Coordinates of C-alpha atoms in Angstrom, one line a residue:
X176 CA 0.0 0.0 0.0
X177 CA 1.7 3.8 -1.1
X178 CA 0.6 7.0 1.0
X179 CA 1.1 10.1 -0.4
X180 CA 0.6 13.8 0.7
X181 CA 2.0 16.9 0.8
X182 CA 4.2 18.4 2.9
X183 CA 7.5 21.1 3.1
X184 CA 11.3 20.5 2.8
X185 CA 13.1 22.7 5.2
X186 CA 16.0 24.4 4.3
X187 CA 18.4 25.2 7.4
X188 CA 20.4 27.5 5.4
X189 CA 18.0 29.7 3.8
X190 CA 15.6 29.1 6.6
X191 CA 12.8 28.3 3.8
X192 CA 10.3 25.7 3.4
X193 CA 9.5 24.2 0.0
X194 CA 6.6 22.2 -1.5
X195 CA 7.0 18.6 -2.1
X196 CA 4.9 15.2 -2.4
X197 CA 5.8 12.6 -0.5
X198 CA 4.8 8.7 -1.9
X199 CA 6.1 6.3 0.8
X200 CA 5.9 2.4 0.1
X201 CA 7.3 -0.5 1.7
X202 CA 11.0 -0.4 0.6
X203 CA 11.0 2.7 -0.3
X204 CA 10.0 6.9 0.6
X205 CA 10.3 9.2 -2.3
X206 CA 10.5 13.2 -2.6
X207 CA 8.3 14.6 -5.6
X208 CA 8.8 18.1 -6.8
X209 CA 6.3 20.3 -8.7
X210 CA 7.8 20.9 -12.7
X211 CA 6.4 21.9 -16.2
X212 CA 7.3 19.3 -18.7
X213 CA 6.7 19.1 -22.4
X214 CA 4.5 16.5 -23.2
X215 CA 4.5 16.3 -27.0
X216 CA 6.1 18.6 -29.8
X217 CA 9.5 19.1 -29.9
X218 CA 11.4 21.4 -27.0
X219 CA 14.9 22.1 -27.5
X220 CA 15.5 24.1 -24.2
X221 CA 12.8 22.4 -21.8
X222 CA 14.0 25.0 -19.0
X223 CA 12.7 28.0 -20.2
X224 CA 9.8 28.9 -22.5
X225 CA 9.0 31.8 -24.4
X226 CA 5.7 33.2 -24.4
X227 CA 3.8 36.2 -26.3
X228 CA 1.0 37.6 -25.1
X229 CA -1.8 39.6 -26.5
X230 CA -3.0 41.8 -23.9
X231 CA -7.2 41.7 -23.9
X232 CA -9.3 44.8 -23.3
X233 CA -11.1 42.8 -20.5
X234 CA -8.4 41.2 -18.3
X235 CA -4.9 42.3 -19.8
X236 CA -2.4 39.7 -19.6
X237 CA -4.6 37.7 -17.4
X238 CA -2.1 37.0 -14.5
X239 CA -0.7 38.0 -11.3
X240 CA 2.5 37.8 -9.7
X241 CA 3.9 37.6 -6.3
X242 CA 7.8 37.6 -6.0
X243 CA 10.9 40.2 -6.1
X244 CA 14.4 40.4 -5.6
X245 CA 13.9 42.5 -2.5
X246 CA 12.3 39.4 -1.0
X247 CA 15.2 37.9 -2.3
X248 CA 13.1 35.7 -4.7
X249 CA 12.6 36.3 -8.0
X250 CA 9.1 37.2 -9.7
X251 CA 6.5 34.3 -10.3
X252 CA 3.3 34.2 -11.5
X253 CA 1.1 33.2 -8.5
X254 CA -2.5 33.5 -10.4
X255 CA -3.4 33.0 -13.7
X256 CA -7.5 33.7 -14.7
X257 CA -9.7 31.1 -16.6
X258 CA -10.4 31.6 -20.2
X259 CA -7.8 35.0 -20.4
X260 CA -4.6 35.6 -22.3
X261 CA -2.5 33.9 -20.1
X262 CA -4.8 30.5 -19.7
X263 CA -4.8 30.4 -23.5
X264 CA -1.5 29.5 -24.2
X265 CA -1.1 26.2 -22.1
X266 CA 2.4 27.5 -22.0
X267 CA 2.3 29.5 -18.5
X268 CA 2.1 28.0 -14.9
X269 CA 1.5 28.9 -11.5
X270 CA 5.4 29.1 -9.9
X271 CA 6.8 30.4 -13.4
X272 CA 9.6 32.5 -12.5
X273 CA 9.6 35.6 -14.9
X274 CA 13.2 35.7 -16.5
X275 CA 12.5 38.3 -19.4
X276 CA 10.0 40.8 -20.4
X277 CA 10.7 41.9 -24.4
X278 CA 14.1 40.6 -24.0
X279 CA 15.0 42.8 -20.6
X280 CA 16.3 40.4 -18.1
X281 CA 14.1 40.9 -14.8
X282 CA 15.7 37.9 -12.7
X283 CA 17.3 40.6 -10.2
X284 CA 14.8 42.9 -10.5
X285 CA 12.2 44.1 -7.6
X286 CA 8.5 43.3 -7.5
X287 CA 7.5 46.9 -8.5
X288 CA 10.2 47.4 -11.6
X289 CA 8.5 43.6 -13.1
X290 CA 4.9 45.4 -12.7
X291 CA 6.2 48.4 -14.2
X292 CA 7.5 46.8 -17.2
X293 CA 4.3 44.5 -17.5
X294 CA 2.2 47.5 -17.7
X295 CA 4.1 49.8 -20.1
X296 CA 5.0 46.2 -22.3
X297 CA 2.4 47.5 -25.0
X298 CA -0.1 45.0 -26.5
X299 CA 2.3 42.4 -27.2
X300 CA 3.8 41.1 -24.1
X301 CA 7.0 38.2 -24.7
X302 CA 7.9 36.6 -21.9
X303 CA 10.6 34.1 -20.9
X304 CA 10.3 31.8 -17.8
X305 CA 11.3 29.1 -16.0
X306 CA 9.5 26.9 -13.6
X307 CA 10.6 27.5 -9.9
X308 CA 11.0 24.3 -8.3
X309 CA 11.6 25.5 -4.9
X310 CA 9.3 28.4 -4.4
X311 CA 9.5 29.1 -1.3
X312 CA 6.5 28.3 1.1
X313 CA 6.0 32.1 2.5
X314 CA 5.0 33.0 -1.5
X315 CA 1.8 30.9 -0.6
X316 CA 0.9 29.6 -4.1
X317 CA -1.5 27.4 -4.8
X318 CA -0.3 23.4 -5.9
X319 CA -3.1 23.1 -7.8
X320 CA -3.1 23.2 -12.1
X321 CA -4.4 26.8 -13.4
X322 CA -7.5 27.9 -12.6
X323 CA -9.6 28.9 -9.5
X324 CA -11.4 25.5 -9.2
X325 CA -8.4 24.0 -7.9
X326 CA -6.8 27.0 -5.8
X327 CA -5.6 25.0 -2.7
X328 CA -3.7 27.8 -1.0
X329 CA -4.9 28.9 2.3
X330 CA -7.3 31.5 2.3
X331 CA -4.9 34.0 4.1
X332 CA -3.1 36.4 1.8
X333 CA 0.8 35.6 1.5
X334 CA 3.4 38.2 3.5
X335 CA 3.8 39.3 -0.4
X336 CA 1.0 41.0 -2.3
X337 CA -0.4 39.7 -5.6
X338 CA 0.2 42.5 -8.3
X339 CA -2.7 41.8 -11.0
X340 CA -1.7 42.2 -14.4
X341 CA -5.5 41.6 -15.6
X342 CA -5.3 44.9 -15.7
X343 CA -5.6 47.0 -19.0
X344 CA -2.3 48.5 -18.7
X345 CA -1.2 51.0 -21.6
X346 CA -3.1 49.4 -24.4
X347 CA -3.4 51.5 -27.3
X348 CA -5.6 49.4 -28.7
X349 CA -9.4 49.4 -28.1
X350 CA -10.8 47.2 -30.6
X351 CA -10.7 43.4 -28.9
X352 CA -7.4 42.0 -30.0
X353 CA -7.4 38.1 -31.3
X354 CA -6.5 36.2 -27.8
X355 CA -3.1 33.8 -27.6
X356 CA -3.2 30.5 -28.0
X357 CA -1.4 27.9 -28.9
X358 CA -0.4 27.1 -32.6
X359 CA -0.8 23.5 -33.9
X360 CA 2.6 22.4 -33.9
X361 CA 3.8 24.1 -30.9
X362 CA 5.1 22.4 -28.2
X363 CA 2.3 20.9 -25.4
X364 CA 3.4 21.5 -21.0
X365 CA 2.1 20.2 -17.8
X366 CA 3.0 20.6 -14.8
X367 CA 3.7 17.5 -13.1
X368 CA 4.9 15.8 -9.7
X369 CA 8.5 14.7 -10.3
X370 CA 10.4 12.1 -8.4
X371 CA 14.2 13.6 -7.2
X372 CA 14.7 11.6 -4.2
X373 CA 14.0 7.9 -3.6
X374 CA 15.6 7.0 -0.1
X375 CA 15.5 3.0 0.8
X376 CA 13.8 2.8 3.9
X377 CA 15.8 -0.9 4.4
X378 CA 18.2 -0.1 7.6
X379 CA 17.3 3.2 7.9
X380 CA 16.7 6.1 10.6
X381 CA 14.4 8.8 11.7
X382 CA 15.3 12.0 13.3
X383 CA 13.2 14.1 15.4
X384 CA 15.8 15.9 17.2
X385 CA 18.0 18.8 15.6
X386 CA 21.4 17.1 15.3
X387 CA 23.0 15.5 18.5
X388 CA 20.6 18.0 20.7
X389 CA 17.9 17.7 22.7
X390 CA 15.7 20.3 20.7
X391 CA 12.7 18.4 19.2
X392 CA 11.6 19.5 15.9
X393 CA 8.2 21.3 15.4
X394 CA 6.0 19.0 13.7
X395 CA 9.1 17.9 11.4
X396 CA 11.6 15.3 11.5
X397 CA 14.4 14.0 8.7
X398 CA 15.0 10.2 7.2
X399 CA 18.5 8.9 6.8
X400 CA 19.0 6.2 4.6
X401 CA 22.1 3.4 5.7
X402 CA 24.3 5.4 2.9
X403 CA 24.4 8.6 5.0
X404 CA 21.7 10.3 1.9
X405 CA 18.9 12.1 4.0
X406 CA 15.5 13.5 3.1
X407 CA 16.3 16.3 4.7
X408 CA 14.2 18.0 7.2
X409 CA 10.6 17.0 6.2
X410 CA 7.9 19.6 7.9
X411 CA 4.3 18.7 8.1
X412 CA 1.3 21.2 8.4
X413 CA -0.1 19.5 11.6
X414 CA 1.4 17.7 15.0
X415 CA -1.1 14.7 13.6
X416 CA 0.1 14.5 10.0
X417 CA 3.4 14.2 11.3
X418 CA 2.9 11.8 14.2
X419 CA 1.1 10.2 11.2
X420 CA 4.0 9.8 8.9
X421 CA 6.6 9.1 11.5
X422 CA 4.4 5.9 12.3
X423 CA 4.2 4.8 8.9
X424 CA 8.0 5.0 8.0
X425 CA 8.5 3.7 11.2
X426 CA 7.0 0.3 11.2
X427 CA 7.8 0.2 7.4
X428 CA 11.5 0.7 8.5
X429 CA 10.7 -2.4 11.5
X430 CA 9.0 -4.6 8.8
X431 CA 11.9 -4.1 6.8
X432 CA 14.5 -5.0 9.7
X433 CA 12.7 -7.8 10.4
X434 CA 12.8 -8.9 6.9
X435 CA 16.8 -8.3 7.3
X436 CA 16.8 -10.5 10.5
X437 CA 15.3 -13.4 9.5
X438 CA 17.8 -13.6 6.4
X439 CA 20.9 -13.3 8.8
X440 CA 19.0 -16.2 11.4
X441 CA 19.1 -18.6 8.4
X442 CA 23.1 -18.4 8.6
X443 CA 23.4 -18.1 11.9
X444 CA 23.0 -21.7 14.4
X445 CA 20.1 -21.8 16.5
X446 CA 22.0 -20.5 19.7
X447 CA 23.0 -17.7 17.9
X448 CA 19.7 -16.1 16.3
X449 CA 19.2 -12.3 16.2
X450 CA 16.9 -11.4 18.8
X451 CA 16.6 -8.0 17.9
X452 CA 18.0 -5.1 16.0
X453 CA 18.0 -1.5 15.6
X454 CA 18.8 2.1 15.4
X455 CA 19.0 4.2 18.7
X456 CA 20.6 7.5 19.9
X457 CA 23.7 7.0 22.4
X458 CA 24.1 9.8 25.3
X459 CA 27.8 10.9 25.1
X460 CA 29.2 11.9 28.3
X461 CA 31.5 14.4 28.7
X462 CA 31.7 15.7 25.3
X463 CA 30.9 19.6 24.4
X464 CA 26.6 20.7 24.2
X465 CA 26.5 20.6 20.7
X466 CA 26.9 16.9 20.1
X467 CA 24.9 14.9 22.6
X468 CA 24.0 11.9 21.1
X469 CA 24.8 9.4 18.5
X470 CA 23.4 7.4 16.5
X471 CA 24.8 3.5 17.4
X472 CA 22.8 0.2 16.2
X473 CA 22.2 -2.5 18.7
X474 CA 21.7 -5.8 18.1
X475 CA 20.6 -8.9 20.3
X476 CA 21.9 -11.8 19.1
X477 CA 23.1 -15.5 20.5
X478 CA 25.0 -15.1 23.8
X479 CA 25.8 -11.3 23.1
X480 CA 24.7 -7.8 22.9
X481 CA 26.3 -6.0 20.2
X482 CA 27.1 -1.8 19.9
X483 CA 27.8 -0.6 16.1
X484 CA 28.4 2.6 14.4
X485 CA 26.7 0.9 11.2
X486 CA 24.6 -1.8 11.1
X487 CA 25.8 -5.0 10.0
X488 CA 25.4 -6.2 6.4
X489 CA 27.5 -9.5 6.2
X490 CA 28.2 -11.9 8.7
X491 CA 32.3 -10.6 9.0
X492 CA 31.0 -7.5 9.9
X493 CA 29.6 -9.0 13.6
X494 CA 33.5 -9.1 14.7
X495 CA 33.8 -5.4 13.7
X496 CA 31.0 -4.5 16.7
X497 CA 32.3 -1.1 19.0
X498 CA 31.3 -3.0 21.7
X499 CA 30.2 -6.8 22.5
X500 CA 28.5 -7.7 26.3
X501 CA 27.3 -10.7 27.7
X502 CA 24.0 -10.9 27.9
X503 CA 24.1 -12.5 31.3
X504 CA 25.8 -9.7 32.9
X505 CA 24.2 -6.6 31.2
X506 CA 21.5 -4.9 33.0
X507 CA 19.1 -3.7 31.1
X508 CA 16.4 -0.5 32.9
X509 CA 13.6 2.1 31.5
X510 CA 15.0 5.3 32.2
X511 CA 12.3 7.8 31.3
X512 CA 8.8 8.2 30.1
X513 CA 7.0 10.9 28.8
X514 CA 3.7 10.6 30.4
X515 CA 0.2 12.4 28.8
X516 CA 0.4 14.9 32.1
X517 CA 3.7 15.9 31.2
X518 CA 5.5 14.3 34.2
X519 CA 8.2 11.7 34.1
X520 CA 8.1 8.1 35.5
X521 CA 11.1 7.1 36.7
X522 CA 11.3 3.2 36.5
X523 CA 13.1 0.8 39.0
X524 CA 13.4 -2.7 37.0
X525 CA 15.8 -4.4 39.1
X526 CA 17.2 -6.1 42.7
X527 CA 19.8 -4.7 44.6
X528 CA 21.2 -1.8 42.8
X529 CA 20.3 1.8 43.0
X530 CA 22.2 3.9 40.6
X531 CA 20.9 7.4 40.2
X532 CA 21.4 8.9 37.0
X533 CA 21.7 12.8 37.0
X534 CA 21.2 13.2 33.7
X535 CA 19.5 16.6 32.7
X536 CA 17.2 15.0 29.6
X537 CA 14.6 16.6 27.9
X538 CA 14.5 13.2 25.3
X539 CA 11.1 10.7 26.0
X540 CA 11.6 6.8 25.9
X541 CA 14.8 6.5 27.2
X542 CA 16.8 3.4 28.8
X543 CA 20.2 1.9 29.6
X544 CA 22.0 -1.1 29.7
X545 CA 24.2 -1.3 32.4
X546 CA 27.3 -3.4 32.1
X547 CA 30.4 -4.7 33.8
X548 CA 32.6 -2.6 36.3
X549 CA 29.7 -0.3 37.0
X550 CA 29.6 1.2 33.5
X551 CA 26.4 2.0 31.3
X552 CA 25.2 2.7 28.4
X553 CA 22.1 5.5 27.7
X554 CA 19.9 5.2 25.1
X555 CA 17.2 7.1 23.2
X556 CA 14.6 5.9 20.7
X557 CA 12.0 7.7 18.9
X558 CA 8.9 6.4 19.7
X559 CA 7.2 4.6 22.9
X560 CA 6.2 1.4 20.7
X561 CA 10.1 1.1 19.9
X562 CA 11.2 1.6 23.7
X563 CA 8.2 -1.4 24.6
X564 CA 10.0 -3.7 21.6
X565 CA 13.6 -3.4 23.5
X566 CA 11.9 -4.0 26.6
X567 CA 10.5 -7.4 25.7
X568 CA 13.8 -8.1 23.1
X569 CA 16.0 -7.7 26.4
X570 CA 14.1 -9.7 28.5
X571 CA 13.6 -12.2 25.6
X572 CA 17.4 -12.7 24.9
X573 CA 18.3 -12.7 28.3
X574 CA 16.4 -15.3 29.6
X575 CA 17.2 -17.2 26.6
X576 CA 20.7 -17.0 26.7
X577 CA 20.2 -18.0 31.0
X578 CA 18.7 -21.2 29.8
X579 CA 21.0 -21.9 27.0
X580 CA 23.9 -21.3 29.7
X581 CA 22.8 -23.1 32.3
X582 CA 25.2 -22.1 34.9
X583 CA 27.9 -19.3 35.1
X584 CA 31.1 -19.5 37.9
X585 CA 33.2 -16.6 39.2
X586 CA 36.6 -16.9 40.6
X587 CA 36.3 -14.5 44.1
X588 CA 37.9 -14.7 47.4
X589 CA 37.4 -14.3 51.6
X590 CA 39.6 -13.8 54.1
X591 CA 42.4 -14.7 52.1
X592 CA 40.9 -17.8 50.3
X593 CA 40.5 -18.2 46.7
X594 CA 37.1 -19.4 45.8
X595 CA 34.0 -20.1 43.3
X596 CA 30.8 -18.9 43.1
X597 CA 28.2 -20.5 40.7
X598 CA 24.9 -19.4 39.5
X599 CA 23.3 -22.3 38.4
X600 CA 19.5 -22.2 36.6
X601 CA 18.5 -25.3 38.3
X602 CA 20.5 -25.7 41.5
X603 CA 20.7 -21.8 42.5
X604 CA 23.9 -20.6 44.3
X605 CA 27.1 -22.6 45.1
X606 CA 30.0 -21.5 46.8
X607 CA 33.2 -24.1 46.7
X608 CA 37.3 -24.3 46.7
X609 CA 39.0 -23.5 43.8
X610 CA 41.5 -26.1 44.5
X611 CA 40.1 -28.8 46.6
X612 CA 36.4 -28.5 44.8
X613 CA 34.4 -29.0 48.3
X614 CA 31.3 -27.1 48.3
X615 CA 31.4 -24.7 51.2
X616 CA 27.1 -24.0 50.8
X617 CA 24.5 -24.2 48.7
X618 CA 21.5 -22.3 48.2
X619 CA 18.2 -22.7 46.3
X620 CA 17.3 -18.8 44.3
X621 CA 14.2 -18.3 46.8
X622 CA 16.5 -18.8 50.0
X623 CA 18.2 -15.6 48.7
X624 CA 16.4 -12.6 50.8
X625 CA 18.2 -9.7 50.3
X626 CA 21.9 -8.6 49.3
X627 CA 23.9 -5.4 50.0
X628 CA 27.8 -4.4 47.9
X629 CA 29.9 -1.8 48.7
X630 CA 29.7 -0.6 45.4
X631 CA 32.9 -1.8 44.4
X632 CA 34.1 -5.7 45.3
X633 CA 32.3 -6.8 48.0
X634 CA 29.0 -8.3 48.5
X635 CA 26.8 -9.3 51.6
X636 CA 24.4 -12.3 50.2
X637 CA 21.8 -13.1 53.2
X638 CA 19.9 -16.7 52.8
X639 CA 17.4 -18.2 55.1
X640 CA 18.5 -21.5 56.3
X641 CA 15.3 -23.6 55.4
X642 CA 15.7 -26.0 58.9
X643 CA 16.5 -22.8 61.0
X644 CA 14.8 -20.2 59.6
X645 CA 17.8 -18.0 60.4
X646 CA 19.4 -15.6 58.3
X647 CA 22.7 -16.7 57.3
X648 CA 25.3 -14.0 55.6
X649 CA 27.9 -14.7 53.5
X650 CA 30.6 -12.4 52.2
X651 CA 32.6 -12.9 49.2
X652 CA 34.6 -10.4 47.3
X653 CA 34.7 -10.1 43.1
X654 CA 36.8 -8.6 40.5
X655 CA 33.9 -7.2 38.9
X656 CA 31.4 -7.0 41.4
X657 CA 28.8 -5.2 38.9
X658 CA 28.8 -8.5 35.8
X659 CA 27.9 -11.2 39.0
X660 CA 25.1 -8.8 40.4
X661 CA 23.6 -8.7 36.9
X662 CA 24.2 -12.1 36.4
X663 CA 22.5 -13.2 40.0
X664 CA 19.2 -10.6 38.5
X665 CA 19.7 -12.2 35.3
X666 CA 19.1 -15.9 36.6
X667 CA 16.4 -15.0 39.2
X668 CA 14.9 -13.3 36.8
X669 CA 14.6 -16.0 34.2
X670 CA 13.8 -18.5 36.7
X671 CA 10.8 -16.5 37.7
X672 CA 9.7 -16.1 33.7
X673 CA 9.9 -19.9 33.7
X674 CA 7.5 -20.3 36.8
X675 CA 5.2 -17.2 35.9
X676 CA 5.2 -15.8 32.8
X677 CA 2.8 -13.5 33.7
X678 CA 3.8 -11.7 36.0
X679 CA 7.2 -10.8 34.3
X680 CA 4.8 -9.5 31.3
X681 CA 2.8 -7.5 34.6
X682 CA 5.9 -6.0 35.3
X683 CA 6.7 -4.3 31.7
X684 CA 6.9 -0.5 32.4
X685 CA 7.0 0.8 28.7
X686 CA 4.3 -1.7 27.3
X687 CA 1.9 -0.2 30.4
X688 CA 2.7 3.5 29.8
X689 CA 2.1 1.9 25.9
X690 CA -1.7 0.6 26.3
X691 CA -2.7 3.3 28.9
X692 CA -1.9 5.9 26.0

């Protein structure tokens, strides 16, 4: 299915908006732009067209024109009147640019010198012009074909007045001269929707935000393509139109991903399937205001979770990842939600660690993924369906790769002895010698009752003894202290999925927030 509509490319530079039609299928969204063609006869110089015209007693030339160089535009025709001079000669267009007048070039002239000329041209008026692809938006003119009937400009008048040139002028000439029209063999124009930018929506991104800011576009946003080509900045009339459109290249963009995924599982063994994959916005920390995030693409795949600059295409291209974690040992939390009153909900997903970020961000639908040696990652996406997706693809891959593992063992110590510590998906926690193998205890995942770290090596695990109903403590100390607490969450975590499903679902923070909106 193709949607269409209309809507404005922004141009940062010239701080102009410009007319365009958007057609957006499945693989693909295309940029259309408004040109006069020649549709039959032969045109040696398609560009520009040369026009007389006999001025009428009733209606002069039969146009008006909007436009001057002290607008710092040049002069286009912005109305041209049924069944008068101009009409007749299917050879003038609303958004001509006027280039000549009886061979005086007017392209740097100013609105009132064009009318001047127009008037005093006599009864024969020959005109050169060019169609204006990117007439700017503040000239208001109408996308319509000639002709009141299809007028679609808004009814307010444009910052820039209409001059009429339906006026008489200086015609000597009082006896009704013959009108203009076209002769036989003279070349035949419409004005058409042309394509001039197809960007493949396969692996692409969306922008909302001005670059690596926190400023949210007005009703606008920009597509980039996996070749770095962009839309540029795509402007819609309405907040619903674009909310509209953003939803429509956005799942077309997820259909397509999936699409993508399921060709790389065929390749890959069934303990290493893609979970998951996608475009996000990375926080930087420390780095200057003007570039706060990045775009990185994560993927969820086997035993790992992968961090890219670009996505990746072949199957080499998985060793070239920034960053590769274990999907045991990663944490992953919903950071932020923009609620409907404005108000953010701050989300605690997990056991036993409290880690505050003071992070001043304006950005919705954000989460991290903390990792090893109490490092994280922050991330943005653009939409609350996206943020609910990673939500469950986390949860999905993590409990997946728990099973699949079955147990995990760290090397730690205590007062002076080297030890292990095993989390184990069916037996729970283990503590024995590293050299003599004896277990020291055991522990079943619902004896565990609470924990407390000292934030950097040490931990304080507290069981109840099932015979005693004491609490027993033990301390051990890690290298990385931060991979075996997210490990520990990790296991209990799947175990509890594998009792109760439901309540794990119960517990989804973005896909609440998603089905109370």
């Amino acid at each position: 299915q193709t949607k269409t509509g209309i809507a404005l490319l922004y141009d940062e530079v010239s701080e102009n908006a410009y007319d365009i039609r958007l057609k957006l299928t499945k693989e693909v969204l295309t940029i259309q732009k408004q040109d006069v063609i020649c549709v039959s006869g032969s045109d040696h110089s398609a560009n520009h067209r040369t026009v007389t015209l006999r001025r009428q007693p009733v209606g002069g030339l039969g146009l008006s024109i909007k436009g001057g160089a002290e607008h710092k535009v040049p002069v286009v025709i912005s109305k041209i009147f049924k069944d008068q001079a101009a009409e007749q000669t299917g050879m003038l267009f609303i958004g001509d640019a006027i280039i000549q007048v009886n061979g005086i070039n007017v392209e740097s002239a100013t609105h009132e010198e064009v009318v001047h000329l127009l008037r005093n041209a006599g009864d024969e008026v020959t005109i050169t012009v060019q169609y204006l692809r990117e007439a700017p938006s503040f000239l208001k003119l109408p996308l319509g074909s000639p002709g009141p009937s299809s007028d679609h400009s808004s009814g307010t008048s444009s910052p820039l007045f209409d001059s009429g040139l339906h006026l008489n002028g200086n015609s000597n000439n009082t006896a009704p001269s013959s009108p203009s029209s076209p002769i036989a063999n003279e070349p035949k124009y419409e004005k058409r929707w042309l394509d001039t930018l197809s960007v493949p929506l396969s692996m692409a991104r969306i922008s909302r935000y001005k670059t690596g800011t926190d400023k949210l576009r007005s009703n606008a946003f920009e597509v980039l393509a996996l070749d770095g080509v962009s839309t540029g900045i795509l402007q819609f009339y309405t907040a619903q139109e674009s909310a509209d459109w953003l939803r429509a290249m956005s799942t077309n963009i997820s259909d397509l991903t999936l699409q993508n995924m399921k060709m790389a599982n065929k390749c890959c063994s069934p303990s290493d399937q893609v979970i998951h994959m996608g475009w996000v916005n990375e926080r930087l920390e420390g780095t200057d205001s003007s570039q706060l995030y990045k775009f990185k693409f994560l993927a969820l795949k086997g035993s790992s979770f992968y961090i890219f600059s670009t996505p990746p295409v072949s199957t080499l291209d998985w060793v070239r990842a920034e960053k590769i974690y274990n999907l045991c040992e990663v944490l992953f939390k919903i950071h932020k939600l923009w609620l409907a009153d404005d108000c953010w909900l701050q989300a605690n997903l997990y056991l036993g660690i409290h880690q505050d970020f003071d992070l001043e961000d304006q950005r919705p639908y954000c989460f991290s993924v903390m990792v090893g040696h109490g490092k994280s990652h922050y991330f943005n996406v653009e939409l609350g369906s996206e943020l609910a997706v990673w939500e469950k693809s986390f949860q999905r891959a993590i409990f997946l790769e728990v099973q699949r593992t079955g147990s995990k063992t760290y090397m730690c110590s205590w007062q002076g002895d080297t030890l292990c510590f095993t989390v184990d998906f069916a037996l729970g926690f283990t503590c024995f010698d590293s050299k003599t193998k004896n277990v020291l205890w055991r522990f079943k995942f619902s004896q565990l009752k609470g924990s407390s770290d000292d934030g950097k090596t040490r931990v304080k695990l507290l069981f109840q003894n099932v015979d005693t109903k004491q609490i027993e403590t033990k301390e051990l100390e890690f290298q990385d202290l931060t991979a075996v607490l997210h490990c520990i969450h990790s296991f209990i975590a799947a175990k509890v999925a594998s009792v109760d499903p439901v309540f794990i679902d119960s517990q989804s923070i973005a896909r609440k927030y998603m089905y109370s909106n």
